[in-house]
XYZ file of C-alpha atoms in Angstrom:
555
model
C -64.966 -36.004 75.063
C -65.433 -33.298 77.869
C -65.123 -33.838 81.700
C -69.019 -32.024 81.922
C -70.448 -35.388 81.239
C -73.471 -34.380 83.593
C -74.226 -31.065 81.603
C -73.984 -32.253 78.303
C -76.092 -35.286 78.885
C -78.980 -33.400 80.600
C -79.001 -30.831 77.393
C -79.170 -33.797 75.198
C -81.661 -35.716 77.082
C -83.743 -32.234 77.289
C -83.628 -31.946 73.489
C -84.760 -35.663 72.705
C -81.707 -36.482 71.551
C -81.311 -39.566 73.971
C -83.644 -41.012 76.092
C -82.851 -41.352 80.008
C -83.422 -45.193 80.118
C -80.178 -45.278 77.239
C -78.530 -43.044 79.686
C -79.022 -44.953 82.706
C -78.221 -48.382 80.507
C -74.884 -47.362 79.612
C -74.218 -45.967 83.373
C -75.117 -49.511 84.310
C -72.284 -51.330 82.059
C -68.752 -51.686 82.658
C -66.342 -49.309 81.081
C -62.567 -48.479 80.929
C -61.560 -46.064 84.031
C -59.693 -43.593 81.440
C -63.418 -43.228 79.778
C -65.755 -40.781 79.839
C -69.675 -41.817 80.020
C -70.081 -39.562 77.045
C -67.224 -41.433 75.277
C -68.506 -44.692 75.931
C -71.732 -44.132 74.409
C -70.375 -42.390 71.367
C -68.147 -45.609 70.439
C -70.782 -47.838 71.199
C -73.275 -46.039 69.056
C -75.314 -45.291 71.528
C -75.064 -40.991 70.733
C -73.528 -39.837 67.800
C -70.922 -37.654 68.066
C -72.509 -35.424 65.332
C -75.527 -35.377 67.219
C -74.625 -34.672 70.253
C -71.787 -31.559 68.946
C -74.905 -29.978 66.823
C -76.687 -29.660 69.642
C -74.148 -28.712 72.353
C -73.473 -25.880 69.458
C -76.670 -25.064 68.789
C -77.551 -24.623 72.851
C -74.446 -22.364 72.567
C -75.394 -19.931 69.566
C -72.078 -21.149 67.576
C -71.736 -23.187 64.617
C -71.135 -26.983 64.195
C -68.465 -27.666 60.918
C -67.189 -30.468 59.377
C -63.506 -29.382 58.688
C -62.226 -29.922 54.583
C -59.004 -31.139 55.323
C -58.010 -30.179 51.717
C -59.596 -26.907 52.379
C -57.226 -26.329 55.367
C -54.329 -23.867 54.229
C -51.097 -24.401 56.085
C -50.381 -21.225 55.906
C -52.778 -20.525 58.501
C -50.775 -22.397 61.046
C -48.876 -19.119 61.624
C -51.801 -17.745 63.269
C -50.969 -20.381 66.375
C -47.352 -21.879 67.946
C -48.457 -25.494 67.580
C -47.853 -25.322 71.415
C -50.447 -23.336 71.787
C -52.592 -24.913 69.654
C -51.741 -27.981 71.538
C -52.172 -26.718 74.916
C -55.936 -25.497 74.162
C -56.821 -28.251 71.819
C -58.232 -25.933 68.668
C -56.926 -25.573 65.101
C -56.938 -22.463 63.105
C -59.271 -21.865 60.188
C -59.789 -18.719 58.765
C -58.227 -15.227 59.380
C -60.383 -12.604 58.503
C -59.402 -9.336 59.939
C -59.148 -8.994 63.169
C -60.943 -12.232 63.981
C -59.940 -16.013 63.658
C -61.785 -17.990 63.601
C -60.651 -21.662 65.106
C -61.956 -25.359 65.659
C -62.847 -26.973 69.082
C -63.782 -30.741 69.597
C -64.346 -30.307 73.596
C -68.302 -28.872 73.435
C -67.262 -27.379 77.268
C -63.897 -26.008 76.252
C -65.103 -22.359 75.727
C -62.442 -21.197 78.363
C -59.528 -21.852 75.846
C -61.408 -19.557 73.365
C -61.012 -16.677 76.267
C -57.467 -17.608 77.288
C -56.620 -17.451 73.635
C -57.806 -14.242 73.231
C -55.185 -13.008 75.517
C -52.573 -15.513 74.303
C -53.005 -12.974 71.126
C -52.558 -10.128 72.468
C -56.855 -8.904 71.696
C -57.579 -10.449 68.488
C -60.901 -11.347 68.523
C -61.141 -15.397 68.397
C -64.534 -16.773 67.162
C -64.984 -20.768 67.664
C -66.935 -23.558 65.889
C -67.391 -26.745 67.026
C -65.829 -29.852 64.804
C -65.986 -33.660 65.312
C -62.593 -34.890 67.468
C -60.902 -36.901 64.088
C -61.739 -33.991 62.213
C -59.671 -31.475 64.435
C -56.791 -33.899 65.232
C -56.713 -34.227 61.050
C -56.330 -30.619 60.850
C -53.668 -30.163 63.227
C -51.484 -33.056 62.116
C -51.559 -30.929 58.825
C -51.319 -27.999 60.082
C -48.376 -28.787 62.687
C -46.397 -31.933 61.704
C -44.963 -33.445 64.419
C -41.301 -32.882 63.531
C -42.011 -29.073 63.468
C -44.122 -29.832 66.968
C -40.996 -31.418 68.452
C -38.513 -28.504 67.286
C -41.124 -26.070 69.267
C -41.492 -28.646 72.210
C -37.705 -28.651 72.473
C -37.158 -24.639 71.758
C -39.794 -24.304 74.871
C -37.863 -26.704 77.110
C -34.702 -24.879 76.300
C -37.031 -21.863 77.063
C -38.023 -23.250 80.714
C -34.606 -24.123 81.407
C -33.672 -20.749 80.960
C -36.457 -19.205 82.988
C -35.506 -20.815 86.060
C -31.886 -19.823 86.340
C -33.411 -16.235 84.924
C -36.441 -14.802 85.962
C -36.275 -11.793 83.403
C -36.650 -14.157 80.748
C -39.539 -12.678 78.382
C -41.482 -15.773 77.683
C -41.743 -16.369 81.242
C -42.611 -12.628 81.662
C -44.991 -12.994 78.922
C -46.809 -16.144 80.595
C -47.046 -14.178 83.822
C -48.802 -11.666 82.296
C -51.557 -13.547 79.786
C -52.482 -15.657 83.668
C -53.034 -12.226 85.281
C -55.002 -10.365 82.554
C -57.068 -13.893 81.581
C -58.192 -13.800 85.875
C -58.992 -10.408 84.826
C -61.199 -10.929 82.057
C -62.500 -13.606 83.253
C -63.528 -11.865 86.639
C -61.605 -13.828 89.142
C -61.511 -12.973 92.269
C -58.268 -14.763 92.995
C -55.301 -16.930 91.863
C -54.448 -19.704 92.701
C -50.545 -21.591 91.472
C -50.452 -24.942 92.365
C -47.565 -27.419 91.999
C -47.844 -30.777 91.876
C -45.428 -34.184 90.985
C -46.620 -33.957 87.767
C -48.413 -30.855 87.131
C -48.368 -27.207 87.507
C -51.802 -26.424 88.160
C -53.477 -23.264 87.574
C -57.088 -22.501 89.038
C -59.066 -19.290 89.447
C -62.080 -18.785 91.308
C -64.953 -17.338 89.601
C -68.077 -16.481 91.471
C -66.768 -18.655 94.454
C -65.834 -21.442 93.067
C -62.741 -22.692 91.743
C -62.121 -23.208 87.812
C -59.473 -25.426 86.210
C -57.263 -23.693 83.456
C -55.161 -25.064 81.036
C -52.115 -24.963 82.909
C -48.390 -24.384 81.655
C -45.449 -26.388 81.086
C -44.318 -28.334 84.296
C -41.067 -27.115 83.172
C -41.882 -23.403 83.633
C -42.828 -23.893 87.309
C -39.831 -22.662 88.773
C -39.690 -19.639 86.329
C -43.176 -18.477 86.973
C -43.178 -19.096 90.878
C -40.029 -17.145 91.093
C -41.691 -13.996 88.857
C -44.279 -13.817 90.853
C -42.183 -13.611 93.848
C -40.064 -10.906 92.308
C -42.937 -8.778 91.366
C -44.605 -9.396 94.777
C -41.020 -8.144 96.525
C -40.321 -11.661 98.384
C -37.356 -12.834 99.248
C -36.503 -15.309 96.248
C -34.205 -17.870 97.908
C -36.571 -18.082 100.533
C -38.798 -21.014 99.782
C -38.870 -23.233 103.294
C -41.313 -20.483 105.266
C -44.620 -18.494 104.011
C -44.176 -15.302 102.622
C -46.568 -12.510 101.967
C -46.570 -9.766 99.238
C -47.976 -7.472 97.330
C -48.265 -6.586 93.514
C -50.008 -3.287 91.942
C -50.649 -3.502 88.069
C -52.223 -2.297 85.659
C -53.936 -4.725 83.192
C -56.233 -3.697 80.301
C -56.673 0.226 82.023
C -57.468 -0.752 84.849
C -55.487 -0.683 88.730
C -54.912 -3.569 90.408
C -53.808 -4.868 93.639
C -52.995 -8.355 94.385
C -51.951 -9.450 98.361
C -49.906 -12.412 97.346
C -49.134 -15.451 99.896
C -46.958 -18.809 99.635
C -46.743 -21.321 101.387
C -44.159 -24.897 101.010
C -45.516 -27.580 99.701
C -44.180 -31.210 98.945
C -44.089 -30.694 95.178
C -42.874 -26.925 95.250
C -44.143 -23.000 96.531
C -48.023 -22.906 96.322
C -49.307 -19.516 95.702
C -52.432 -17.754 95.825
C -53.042 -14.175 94.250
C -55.832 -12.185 95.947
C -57.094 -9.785 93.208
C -58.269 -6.522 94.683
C -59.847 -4.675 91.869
C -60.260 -0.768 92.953
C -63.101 -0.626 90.648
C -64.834 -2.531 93.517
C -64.623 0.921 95.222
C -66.903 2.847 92.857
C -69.735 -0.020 93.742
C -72.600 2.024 95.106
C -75.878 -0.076 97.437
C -78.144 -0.654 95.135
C -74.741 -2.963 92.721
C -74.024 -4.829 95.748
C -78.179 -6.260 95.407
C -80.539 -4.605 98.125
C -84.238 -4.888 97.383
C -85.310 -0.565 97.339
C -86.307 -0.658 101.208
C -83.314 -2.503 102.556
C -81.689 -0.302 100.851
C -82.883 2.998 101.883
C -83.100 1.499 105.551
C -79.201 0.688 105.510
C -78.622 4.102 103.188
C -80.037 5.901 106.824
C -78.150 3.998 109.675
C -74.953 4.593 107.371
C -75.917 8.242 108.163
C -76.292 8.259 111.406
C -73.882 10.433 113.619
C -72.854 8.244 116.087
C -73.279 4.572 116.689
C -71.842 1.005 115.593
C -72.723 -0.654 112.715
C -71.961 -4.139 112.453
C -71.714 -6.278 108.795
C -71.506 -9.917 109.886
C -70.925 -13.250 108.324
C -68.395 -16.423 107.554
C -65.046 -15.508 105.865
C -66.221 -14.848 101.734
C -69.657 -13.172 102.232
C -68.543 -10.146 101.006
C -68.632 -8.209 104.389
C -65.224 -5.861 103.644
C -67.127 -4.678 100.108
C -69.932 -3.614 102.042
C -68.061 -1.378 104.357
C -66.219 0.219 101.379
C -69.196 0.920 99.640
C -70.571 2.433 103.144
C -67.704 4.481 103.092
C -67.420 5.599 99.701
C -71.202 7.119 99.736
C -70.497 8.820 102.705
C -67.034 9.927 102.586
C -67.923 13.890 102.216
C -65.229 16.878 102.399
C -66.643 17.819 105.718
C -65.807 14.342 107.435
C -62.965 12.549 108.465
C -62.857 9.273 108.276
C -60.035 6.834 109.432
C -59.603 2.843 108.961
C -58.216 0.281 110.719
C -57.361 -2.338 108.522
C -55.599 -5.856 108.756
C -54.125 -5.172 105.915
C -55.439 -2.546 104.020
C -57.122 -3.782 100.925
C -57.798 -1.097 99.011
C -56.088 2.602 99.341
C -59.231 5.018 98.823
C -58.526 8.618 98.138
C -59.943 10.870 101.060
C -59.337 8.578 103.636
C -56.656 8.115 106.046
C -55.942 4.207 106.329
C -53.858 2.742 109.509
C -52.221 -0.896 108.800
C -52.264 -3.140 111.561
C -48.590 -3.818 112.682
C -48.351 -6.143 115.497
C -44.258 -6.474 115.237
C -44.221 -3.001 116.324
C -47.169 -3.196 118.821
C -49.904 -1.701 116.664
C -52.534 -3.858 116.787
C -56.233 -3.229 116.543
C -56.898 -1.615 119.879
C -53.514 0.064 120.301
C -54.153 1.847 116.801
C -57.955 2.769 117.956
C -56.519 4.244 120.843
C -54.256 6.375 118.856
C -57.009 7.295 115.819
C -59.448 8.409 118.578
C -57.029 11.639 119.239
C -57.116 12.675 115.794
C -60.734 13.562 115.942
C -62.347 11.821 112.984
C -66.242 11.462 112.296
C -66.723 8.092 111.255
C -63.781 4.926 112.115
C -64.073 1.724 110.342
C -62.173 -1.287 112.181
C -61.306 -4.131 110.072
C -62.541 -6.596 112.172
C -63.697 -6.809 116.462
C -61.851 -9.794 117.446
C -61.688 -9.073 121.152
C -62.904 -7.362 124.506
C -59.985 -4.634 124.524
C -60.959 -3.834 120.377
C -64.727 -4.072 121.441
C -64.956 -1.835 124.406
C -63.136 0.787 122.333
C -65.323 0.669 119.735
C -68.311 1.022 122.178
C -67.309 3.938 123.842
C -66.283 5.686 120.596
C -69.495 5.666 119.583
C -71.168 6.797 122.920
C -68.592 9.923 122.543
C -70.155 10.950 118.967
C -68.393 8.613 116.614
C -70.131 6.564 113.763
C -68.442 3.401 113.877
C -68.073 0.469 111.161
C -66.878 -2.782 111.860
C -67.232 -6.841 111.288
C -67.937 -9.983 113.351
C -67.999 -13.852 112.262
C -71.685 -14.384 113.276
C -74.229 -16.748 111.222
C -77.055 -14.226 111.641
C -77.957 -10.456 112.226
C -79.158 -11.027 115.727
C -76.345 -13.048 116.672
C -73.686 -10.270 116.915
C -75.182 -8.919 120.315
C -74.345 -12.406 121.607
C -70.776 -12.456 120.286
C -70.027 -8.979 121.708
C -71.358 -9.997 125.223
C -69.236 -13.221 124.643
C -66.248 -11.526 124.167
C -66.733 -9.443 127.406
C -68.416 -6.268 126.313
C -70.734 -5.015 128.946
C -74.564 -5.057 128.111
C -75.083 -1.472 129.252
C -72.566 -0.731 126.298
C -73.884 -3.266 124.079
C -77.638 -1.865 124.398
C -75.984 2.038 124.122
C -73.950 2.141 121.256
C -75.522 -0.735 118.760
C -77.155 0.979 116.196
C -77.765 -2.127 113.885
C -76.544 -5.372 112.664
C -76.767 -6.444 109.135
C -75.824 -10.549 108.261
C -75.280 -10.641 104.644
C -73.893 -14.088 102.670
C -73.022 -13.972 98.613
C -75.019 -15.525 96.238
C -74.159 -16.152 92.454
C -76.232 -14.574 90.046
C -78.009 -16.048 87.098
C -76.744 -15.457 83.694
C -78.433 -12.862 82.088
C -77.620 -14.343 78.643
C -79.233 -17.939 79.299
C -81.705 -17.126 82.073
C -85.099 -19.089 81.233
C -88.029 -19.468 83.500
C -88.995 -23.239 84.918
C -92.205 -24.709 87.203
C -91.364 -25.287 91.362
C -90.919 -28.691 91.318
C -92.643 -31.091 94.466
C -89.152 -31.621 95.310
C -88.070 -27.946 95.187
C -91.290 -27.168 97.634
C -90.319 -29.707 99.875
C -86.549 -28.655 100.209
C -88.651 -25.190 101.214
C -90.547 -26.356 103.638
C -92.498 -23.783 105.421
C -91.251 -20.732 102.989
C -92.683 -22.447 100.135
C -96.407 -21.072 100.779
C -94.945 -17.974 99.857
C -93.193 -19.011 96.854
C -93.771 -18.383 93.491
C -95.189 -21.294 90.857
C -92.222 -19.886 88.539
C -88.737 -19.062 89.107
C -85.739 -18.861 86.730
C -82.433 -20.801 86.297
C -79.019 -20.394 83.891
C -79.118 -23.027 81.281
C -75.257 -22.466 80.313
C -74.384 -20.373 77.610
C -70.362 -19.299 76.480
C -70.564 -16.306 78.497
C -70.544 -18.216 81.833
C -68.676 -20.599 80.791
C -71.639 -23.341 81.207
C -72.122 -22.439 84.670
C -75.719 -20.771 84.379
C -74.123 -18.015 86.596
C -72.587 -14.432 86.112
C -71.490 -12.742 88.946
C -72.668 -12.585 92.440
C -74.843 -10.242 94.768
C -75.900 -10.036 98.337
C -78.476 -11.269 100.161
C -79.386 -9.503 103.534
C -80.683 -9.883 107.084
C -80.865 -6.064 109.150
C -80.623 -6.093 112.553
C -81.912 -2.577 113.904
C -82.269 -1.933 117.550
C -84.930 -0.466 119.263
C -85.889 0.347 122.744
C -87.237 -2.919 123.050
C -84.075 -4.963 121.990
C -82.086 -2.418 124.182
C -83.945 -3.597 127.040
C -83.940 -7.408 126.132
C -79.635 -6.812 125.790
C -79.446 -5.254 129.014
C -81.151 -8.432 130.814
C -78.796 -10.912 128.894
C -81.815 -11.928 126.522
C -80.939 -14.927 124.459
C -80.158 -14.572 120.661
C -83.843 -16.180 119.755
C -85.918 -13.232 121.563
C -83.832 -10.510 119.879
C -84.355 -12.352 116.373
C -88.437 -12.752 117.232
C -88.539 -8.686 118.167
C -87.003 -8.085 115.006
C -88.979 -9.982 113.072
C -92.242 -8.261 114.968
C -90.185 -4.816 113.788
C -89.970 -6.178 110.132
C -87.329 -7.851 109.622
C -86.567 -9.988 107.217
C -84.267 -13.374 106.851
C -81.600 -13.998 105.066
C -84.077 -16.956 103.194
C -86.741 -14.274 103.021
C -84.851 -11.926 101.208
C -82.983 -14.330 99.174
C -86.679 -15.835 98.069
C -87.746 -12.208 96.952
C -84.436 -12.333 94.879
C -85.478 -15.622 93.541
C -88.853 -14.699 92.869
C -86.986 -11.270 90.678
C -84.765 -13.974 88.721
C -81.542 -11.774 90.435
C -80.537 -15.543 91.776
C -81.590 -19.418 91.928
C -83.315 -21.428 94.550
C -80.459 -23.875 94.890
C -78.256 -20.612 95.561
C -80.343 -19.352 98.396
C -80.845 -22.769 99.956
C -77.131 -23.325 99.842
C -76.046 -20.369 101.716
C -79.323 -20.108 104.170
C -79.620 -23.952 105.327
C -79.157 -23.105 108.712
C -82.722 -20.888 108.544
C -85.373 -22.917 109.326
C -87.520 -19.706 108.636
């Protein structure tokens, strides 16, 4: 029936519907590999499917049908290719306006209903939930299989054409609904997979990756070869990697996608980075600071000379921080210059330098030359070594403000990387303004957030942080607008790093990373658990969220 067996059993269970010791019965007998727990225990009459589709529905806000089949009017079948149809398992209904309405059998399979509404080209597509029978009734009426095989073999003939033409508009077309459906959906990136038998498509959504209904193996070549086009790769090329670029425009808005391949056994894999501008317009308080972080951060951003560190693993969000720095305090009467690696997003006002190492301009070579044009504030992509490093220091002790990033795990931790890497302490201690460790969190729905009672368990996966914790907290139950997830979104949770005369001292004598982190704690600060726990205790994000990305905080 679905592949969220977990979910949908927990609701049901939750509800009274079933009791746990049926579950666990029916986990304990044999069943056949191609079935589904929840499929096993509706044919052996252990759920019924009614019941457990009038609740999934209910716990969704949408209605439960039984579908007429003598009600259902062929001529509705022109609303949907019986491809598509097929491809997102729902049958038309009613067409009433704008909207149509259509009939699902998967209680999970909300996605379809927002890939459809692209497939459509913005009618609005409303879904009820109908027993399995009762939808495959509707669609054997509704598309014959005859007429199904005379579109099946059109869309072949389709495929066959796409790969020896890449201007082919279906193709085009598909291209297109996969790009604005990441959109609306919030993706952050795509990802084209193929394999012996499939063409996968996956997007990640919060962080985590999220199967779609993917396209016709046959259209693989087409749509890998589009993609190239528009991303200005070499076509014929398909042994090496290749990187590219696309800017769009989908539904208003300006896009940028850094596009990369690489060979596979089964065909080009590709993965579409989706750089969304509107990213730029994020001020502080959007990217989740608690009101005294941010007006702490909001005053070392001001500062008029100094580095600035944002640290973290790859994915915590650390290049949106600095263009949100930049944004709220890029001012007619600054200059500000980047060095990037590659430049993510062009911002108006601000002279951006790409990296080039083919032509000798790497990082240091390019801080070198930005130095001589006299800017205010420089923000360097990333320090990855001593020549980069030093560079960066002494900018700052000659009246720059300085941005940059490091791969440390926390705040504290930078000063040991830069002394790692060669910097001298005396620089180190001189031009370090601040560190801030930051990691991304998803956010709980605001649509299906519901408070719940700390569990033993939950307390004693806290250990010494749960004195201060809360008796309540808050959790996503899954609702259609996150896709059953719980989660919408994601914000930051942060760990500042601000140094003192103290720490300055403790640098200059090669202190170890432990005795900076206890004299900023005696200043105030706060962990990266600490501050995630306040945003726990505000219902901004969960406790299994914070413990996932903090587990290496004992505080």
């Amino acid at each position: 029936m679905t592949s969220n067996d977990d979910y949908v059993l927990r609701i049901l269970q939750e509800r009274g519907v079933v009791a746990p010791e049926t579950v666990q019965a029916a986990e304990a007998r044999e069943r056949d590999p191609g079935k589904t727990l929840l499929d096993a225990m509706v044919e052996s009459g252990a759920l019924k499917e009614d019941d457990v589709l009038a609740t999934i529905a209910d716990q969704f806000g949408i209605r439960y049908v039984n579908i007429e089949l003598d009600a259902v009017d062929p001529a509705i079948a022109s609303e949907l290719q019986s491809d598509i149809a097929r491809k997102y398992g729902v049958v038309p209904l009613v067409r009433e306006g704008d909207t149509l309405t259509v009939a699902l059998s998967d209680p999970m399979g909300f996605d379809a209903v927002d890939s459809l509404r692209y497939v459509l080209h913005g009618v609005d597509v409303q879904a009820v939930l109908a027993p399995v029978a009762e939808v495959k009734a509707a669609m054997a009426k509704l598309y014959p299989d005859e007429a199904a095989a005379a579109v099946e073999e059109r869309n072949d003939d389709l495929g066959t054409g796409g790969e020896e033409g890449d201007d082919d508009a279906p193709v085009i077309r598909l291209v297109q609904n996969i790009l604005a459906n990441a959109v609306q959906m919030k993706a952050s990136d795509i990802h084209l997979e193929p394999f012996e038998k499939e063409f996968r498509v996956r997007y990640r959504i919060d962080g985590a990756l999220r199967k779609m209904a993917p396209p016709p193996k046959s259209l693989q070549g087409a749509v890998l070869s589009r993609v190239k086009i528009m991303s200005k790769m070499k076509i014929s090329e398909k042994r090496v990697p290749q990187d590219g670029r696309i800017q769009i425009k989908v539904g208003g808005k300006s896009l940028d996608l850094r596009v990369s391949t690489v060979p596979t056994n089964h065909g080009e894999s590709i993965v579409m980075r989706i750089l969304d501008k509107s990213n730029l317009a994020l001020g502080l308080p959007q990217l989740g600071f608690l009101s005294d972080d941010q007006t702490r951060f909001e005053r070392l951003i001001r500062l008029p000379d100094g580095v600035v560190l944002v640290t973290g693993p790859t994915g915590s969000g650390k290049t949106t921080t600095l263009y949100a720095c930049l944004g709220q305090i890029n001012l007619p009467d600054r200059k500000i210059i980047t060095v990037e690696d590659p430049v993510e997003y062009q911002m108006d006002g601000i002279n951006q330098v790409q990296v080039n190492k083919d032509v000798g301009l790497d990082f240091a070579a390019a801080l070198r030359s930005i130095l001589r044009q006299a800017p205010n504030i420089v923000m360097i992509g990333e320090i990855r070594d001593n020549e980069t490093a030093d560079i960066a220091m002494e900018a700052a002790l000659t009246g720059h403000l300085v941005f940059s990033t490091l791969h440390t795990n926390d705040a504290p931790s930078a000063v040991t990387r830069l002394l790692d890497i060669g910097v001298k302490p005396f620089l180190v201690a001189s031009a370090l303004r601040a560190a801030m460790a930051q990691r991304l969190v998803r956010a709980i729905c605001p649509k299906c957030r519901q408070p719940y009672t700390l569990t033993d368990r939950d307390r004693k996966m806290l250990g010494p942080a749960a004195r201060n914790a809360p008796d309540s907290m808050f959790r996503g139950e899954g609702c259609p607008a996150c896709g059953g997830t719980g989660y919408k979104g994601r914000k930051g949770i942060f760990e500042i790093f601000e140094v003192d005369d103290t720490i300055q001292r403790l640098i200059f004598d090669h202190a170890p990373s432990a005795l900076l982190r206890q004299r900023a704690r005696e200043l105030g600060m706060r962990t990266l658990r600490e501050d995630g726990m306040l945003k726990v205790a505000s219902g901004m994000t969960s406790l299994s969220e914070v413990l996932r990305v903090t587990m290496g905080d004992s505080e």
